[in-house]
Coordinates of C-alpha atoms in Angstrom, one line a residue:
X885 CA 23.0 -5.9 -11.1
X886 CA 24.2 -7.6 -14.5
X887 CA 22.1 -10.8 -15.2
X888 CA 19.4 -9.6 -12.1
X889 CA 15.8 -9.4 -13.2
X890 CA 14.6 -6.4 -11.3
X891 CA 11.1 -5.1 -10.9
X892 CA 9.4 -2.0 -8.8
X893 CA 6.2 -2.9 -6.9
X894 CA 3.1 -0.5 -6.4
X895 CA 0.6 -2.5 -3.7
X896 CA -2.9 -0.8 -3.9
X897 CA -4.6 -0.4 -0.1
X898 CA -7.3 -2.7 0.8
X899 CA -7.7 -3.7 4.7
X900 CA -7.7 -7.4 5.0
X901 CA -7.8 -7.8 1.2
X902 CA -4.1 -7.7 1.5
X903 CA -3.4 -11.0 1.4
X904 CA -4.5 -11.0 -2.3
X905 CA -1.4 -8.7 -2.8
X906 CA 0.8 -11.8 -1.1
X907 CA -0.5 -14.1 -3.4
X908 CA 0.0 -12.1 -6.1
X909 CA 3.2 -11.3 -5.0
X910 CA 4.5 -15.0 -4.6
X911 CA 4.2 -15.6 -8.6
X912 CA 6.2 -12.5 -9.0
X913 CA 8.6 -13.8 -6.8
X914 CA 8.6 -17.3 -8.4
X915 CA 9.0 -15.6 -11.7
X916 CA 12.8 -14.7 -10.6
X917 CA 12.0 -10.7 -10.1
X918 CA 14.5 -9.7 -7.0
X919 CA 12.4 -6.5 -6.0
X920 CA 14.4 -3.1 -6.0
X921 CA 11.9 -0.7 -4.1
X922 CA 8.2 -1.1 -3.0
X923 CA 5.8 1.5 -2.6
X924 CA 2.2 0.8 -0.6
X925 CA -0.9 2.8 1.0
X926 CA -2.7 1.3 4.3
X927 CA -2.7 -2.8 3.8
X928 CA -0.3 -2.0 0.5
X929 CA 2.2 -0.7 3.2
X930 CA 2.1 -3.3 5.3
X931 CA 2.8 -5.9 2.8
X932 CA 5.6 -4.0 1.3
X933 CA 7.3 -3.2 4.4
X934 CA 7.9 -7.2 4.9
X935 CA 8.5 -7.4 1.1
X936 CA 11.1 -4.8 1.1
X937 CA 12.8 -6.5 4.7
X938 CA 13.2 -9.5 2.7
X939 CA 9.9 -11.7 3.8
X940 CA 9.1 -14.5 1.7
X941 CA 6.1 -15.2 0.1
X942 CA 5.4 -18.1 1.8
X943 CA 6.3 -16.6 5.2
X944 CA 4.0 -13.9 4.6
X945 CA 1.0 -16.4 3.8
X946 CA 2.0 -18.7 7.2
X947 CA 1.8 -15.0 8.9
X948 CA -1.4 -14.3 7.6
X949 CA -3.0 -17.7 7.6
X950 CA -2.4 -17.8 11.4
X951 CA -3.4 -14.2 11.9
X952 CA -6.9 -13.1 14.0
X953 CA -7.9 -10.4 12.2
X954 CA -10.8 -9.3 15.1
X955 CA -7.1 -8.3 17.2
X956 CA -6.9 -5.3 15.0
X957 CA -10.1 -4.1 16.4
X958 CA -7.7 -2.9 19.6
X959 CA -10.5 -0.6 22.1
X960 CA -9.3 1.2 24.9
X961 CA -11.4 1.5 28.6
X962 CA -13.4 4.2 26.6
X963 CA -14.2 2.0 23.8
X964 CA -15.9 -0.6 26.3
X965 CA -18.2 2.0 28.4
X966 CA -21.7 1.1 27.5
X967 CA -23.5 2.8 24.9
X968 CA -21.1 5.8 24.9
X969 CA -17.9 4.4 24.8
X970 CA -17.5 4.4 21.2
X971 CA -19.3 7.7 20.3
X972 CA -16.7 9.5 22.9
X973 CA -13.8 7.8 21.5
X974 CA -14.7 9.4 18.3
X975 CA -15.0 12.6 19.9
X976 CA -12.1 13.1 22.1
X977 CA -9.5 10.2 20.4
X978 CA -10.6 11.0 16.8
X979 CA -10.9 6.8 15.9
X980 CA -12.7 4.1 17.7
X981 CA -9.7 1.3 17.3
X982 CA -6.3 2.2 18.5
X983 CA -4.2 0.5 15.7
X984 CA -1.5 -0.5 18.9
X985 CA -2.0 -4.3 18.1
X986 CA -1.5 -3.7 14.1
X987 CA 1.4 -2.1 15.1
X988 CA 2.8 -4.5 17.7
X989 CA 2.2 -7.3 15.2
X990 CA 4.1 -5.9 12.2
X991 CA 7.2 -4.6 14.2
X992 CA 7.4 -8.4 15.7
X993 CA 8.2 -9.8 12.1
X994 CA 10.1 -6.5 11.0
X995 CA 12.1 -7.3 14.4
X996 CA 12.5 -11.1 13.1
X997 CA 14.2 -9.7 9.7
X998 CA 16.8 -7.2 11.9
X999 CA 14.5 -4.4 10.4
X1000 CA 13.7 -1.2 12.4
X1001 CA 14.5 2.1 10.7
X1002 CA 14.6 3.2 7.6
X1003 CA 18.2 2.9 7.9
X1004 CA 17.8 -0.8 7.8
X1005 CA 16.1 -0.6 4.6
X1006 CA 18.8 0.8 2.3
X1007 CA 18.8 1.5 -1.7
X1008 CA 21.8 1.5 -3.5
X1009 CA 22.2 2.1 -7.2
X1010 CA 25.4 3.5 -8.0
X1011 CA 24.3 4.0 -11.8
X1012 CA 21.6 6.3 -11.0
X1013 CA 21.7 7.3 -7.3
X1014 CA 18.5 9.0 -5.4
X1015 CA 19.5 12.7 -5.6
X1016 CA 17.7 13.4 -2.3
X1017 CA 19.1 11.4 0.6
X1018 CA 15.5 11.2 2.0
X1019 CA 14.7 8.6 -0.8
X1020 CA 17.6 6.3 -0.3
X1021 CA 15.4 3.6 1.2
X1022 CA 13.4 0.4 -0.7
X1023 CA 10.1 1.4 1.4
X1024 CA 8.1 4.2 0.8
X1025 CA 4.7 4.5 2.5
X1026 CA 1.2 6.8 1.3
X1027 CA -0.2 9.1 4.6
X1028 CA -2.5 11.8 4.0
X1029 CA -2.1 14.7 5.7
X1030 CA -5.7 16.2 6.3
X1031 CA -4.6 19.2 8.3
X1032 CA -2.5 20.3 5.5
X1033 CA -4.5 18.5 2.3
X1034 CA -2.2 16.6 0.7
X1035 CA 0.0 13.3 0.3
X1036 CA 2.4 12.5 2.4
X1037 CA 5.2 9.6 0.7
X1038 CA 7.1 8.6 4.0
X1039 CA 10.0 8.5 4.5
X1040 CA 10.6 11.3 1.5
X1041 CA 8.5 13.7 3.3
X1042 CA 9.5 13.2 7.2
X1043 CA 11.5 16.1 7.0
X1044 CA 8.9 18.5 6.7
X1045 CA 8.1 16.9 10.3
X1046 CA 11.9 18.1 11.8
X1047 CA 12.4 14.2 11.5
X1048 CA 15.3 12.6 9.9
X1049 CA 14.1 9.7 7.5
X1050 CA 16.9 7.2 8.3
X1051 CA 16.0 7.4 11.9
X1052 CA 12.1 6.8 11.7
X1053 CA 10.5 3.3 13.0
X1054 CA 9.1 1.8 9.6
X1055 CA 5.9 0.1 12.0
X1056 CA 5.9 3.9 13.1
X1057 CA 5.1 5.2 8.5
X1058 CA 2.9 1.8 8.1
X1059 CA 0.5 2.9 11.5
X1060 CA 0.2 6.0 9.6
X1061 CA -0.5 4.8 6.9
X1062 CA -3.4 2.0 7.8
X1063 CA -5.0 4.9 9.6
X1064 CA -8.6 4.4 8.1
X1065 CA -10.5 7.6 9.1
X1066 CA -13.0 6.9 12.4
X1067 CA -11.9 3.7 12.0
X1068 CA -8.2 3.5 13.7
X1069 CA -7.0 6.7 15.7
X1070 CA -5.3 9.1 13.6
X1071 CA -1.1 9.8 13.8
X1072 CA 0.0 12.8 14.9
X1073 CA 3.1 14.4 14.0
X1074 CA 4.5 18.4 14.2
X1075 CA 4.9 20.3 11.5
X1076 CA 7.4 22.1 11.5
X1077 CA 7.0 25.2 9.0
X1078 CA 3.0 26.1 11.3
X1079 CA 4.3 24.3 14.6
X1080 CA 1.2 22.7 15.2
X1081 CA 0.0 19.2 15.2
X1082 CA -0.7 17.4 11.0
X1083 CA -3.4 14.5 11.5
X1084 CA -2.4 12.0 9.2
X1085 CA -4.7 9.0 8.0
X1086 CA -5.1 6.5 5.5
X1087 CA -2.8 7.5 2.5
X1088 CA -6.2 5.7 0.6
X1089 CA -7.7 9.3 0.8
X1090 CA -5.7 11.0 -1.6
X1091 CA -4.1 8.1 -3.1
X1092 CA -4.7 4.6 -2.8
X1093 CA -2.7 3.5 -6.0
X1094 CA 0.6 5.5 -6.1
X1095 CA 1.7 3.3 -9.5
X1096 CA 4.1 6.6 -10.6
X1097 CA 5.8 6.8 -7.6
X1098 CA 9.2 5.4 -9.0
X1099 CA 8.7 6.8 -12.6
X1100 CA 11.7 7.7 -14.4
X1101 CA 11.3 10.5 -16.9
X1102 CA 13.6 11.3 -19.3
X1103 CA 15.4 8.2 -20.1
X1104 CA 14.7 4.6 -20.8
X1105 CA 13.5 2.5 -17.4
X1106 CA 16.1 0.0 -17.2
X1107 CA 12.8 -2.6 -15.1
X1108 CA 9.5 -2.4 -14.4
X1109 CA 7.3 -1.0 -12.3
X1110 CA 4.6 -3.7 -11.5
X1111 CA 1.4 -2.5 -10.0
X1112 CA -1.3 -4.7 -8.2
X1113 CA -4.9 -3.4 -7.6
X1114 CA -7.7 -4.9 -5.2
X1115 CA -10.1 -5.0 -7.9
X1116 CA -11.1 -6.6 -11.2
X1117 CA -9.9 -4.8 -14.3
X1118 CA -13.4 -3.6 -15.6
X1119 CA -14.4 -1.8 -11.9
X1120 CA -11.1 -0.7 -11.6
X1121 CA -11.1 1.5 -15.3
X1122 CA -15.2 2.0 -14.7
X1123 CA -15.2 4.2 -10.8
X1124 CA -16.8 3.8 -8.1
X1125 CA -20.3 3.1 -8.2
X1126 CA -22.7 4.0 -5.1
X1127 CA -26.1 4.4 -4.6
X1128 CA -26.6 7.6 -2.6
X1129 CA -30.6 8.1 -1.6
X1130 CA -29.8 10.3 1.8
X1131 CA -27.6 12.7 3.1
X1132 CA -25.5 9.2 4.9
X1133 CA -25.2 7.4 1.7
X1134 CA -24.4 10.8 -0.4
X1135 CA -21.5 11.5 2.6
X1136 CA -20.0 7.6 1.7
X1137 CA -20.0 8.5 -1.8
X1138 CA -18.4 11.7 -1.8
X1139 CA -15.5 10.4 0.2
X1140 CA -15.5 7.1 -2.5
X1141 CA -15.1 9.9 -5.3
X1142 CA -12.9 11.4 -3.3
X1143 CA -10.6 9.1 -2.4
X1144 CA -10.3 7.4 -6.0
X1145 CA -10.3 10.0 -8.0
X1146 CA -6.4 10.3 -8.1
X1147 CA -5.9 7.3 -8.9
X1148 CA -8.4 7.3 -11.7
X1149 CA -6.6 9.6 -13.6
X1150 CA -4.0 6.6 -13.7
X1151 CA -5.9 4.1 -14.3
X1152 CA -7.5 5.7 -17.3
X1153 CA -4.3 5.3 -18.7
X1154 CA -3.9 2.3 -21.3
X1155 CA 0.3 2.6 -19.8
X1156 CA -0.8 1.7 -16.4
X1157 CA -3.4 -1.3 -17.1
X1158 CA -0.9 -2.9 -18.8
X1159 CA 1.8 -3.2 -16.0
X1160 CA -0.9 -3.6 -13.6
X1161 CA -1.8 -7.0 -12.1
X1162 CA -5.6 -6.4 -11.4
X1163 CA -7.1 -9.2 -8.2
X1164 CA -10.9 -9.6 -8.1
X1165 CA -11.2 -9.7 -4.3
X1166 CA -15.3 -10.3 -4.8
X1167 CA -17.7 -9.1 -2.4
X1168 CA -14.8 -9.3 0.4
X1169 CA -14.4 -5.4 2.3
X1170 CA -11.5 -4.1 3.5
X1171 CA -13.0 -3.9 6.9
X1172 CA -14.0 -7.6 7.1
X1173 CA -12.0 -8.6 10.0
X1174 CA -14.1 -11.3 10.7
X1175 CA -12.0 -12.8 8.3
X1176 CA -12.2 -16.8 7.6
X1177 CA -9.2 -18.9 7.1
X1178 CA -11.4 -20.5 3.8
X1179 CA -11.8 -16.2 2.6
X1180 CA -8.3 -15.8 3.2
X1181 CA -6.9 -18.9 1.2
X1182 CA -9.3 -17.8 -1.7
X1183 CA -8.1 -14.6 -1.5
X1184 CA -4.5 -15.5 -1.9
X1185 CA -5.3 -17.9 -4.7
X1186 CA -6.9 -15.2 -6.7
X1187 CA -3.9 -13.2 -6.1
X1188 CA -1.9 -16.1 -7.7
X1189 CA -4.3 -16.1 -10.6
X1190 CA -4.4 -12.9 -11.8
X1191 CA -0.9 -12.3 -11.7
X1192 CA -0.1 -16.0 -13.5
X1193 CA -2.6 -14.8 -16.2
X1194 CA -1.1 -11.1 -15.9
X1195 CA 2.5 -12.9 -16.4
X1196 CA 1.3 -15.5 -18.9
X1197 CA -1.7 -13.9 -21.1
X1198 CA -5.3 -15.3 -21.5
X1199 CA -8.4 -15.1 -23.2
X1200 CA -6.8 -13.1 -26.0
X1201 CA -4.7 -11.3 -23.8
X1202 CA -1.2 -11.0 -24.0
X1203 CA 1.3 -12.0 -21.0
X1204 CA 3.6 -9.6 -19.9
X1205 CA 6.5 -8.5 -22.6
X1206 CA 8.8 -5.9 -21.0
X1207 CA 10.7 -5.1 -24.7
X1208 CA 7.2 -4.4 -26.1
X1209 CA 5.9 -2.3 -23.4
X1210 CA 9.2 -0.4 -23.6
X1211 CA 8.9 0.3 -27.3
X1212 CA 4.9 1.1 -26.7
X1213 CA 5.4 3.2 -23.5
X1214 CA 8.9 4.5 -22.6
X1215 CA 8.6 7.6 -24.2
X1216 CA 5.8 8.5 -21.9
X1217 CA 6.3 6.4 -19.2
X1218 CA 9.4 5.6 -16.8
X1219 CA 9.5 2.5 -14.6
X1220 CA 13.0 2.9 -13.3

């Protein structure tokens, strides 16, 4: 590792927003960071699956700029019965999309990369090994379990499943992951203290930003732990904002407080803006699959931007100094 600039990455979740992380992603790539471990919720998971199974940047953008993102919208015979097909798939199949073509689509490039497992997705560091050999992996995934009510960090936590974490399909953790509630059909898996089924969904629901997943307490981070977040700087440290003038709107904006609250209490934290590369993604939704080839270029350019001025400073802001943030942070922060 002598000579080797390393780096952590923490991709925030964001639906077809994602490819603002690629983007982003490419200038940390062209700034000579070889990334160590990548950690990622719903569209974050995706991107640092191929990120951690050695994808470039520009491979991921050719990916994406050919991609139809309206194929993600995957109905079953249900789906397509008139006027009820939808509702009932709700009902009985819990999500009105099956998430079979997302999953088909990733496992093809993992495939192309000689990645299935876990177990093809190894991290070593003989200077300070993982001291549980469920987190000696590069990839680790956010799923919330709602049956039980709390995070899930796969593969770390597939043993509380009766699974083995080498032997998991990583396309398998990212479905789980991307599970939007309502939107995709949930993942089921066993637990195996109760016996009975755990729904898991959209690790966004708990946590959408996991940026202290890799933390190092008690001694000095020898790299950093980048973060990048779907959102400009200001709304990211403001909250969520929603109007709520019904019981509909009030439901949306619970689950909005909900779901970001976590990660406010991160955000909030001068330690975290600072290694965070923050992407205005505009008016764009995470559920815009109708998705233009123009919306996707700006959306990786903006990515590029923010983490060139993130890397670089502007406007009276300073670019990134990892001795300074070390002497500002390290005694409260880790990194790795």
């Amino acid at each position: 590792m002598s000579g080797q600039k390393f780096a952590d990455l923490v991709l925030e979740g964001g639906g077809v927003k994602g490819v603002a992380l690629v983007g982003a992603y490419s200038v940390v790539e062209e700034r000579g960071y070889a990334v160590s471990r990548v950690a990622g919720t719903s569209a974050g998971s995706i991107v640092g699956a191929l990120v951690a199974a050695g994808m470039t940047a520009a491979e991921m953008r050719e990916e994406m700029r050919r991609l139809d993102y309206s194929r993600f919208q995957d109905e079953s015979l249900l789906d397509r019965v008139p006027l009820v097909g939808k509702p009932l798939s709700l009902l009985f199949e819990r999500g009105v999309y099956e998430g079979k073509y997302a999953h088909t689509w990733l496992q093809g490039l993992l495939d192309s990369k000689g990645v299935r497992t876990f177990a093809d997705l190894p991290y070593g560091d003989p200077d300070h090994p993982p001291k549980d050999e469920s987190q000696r992996f590069r990839l680790v995934v956010m799923a919330s379990d709602v049956s039980r009510g709390c995070l899930r960090r796969l593969p770390w936590d597939y043993g509380r499943y009766g699974c083995p974490p080498g032997e998991q399909a990583v396309a398998d953790a990212v479905r789980a992951s991307m599970s939007i509630p309502f939107f995709f059909e949930p993942v089921l898996l066993r637990d195996r203290e109760t016996g009975k089924d755990s729904t898991l969904v959209d690790g966004g629901m708990l946590s959408n930003f996991p940026v202290d997943v890799f933390d190092a307490h008690g001694r000095e981070p020898r790299w950093p732990t980048f973060g990048i977040k779907l959102s400009a700087k200001a709304k990211s440290v403001e909250g969520t904002i929603c109007d709520v003038n019904g019981p509909v709107t009030l439901a949306k904006a619970m689950v909005k407080t909900m779901s970001s609250f976590y990660d406010r209490l991160h955000i909030d934290q001068p330690s975290v803006q600072d290694r965070t590369i923050f992407v205005d993604t505009g008016k764009i939704q995470a559920i815009d699959f109708d998705l233009t080839r123009e919306q996707s270029d700006w959306l990786f350019e903006q990515g590029r931007h923010a983490a060139e001025t993130f890397f670089d400073g502007a406007d009276g802001q300073p670019g990134w100094d990892w001795e300074a943030y070390k002497a500002k942070y390290r005694r409260a922060v880790g990194g790795q």
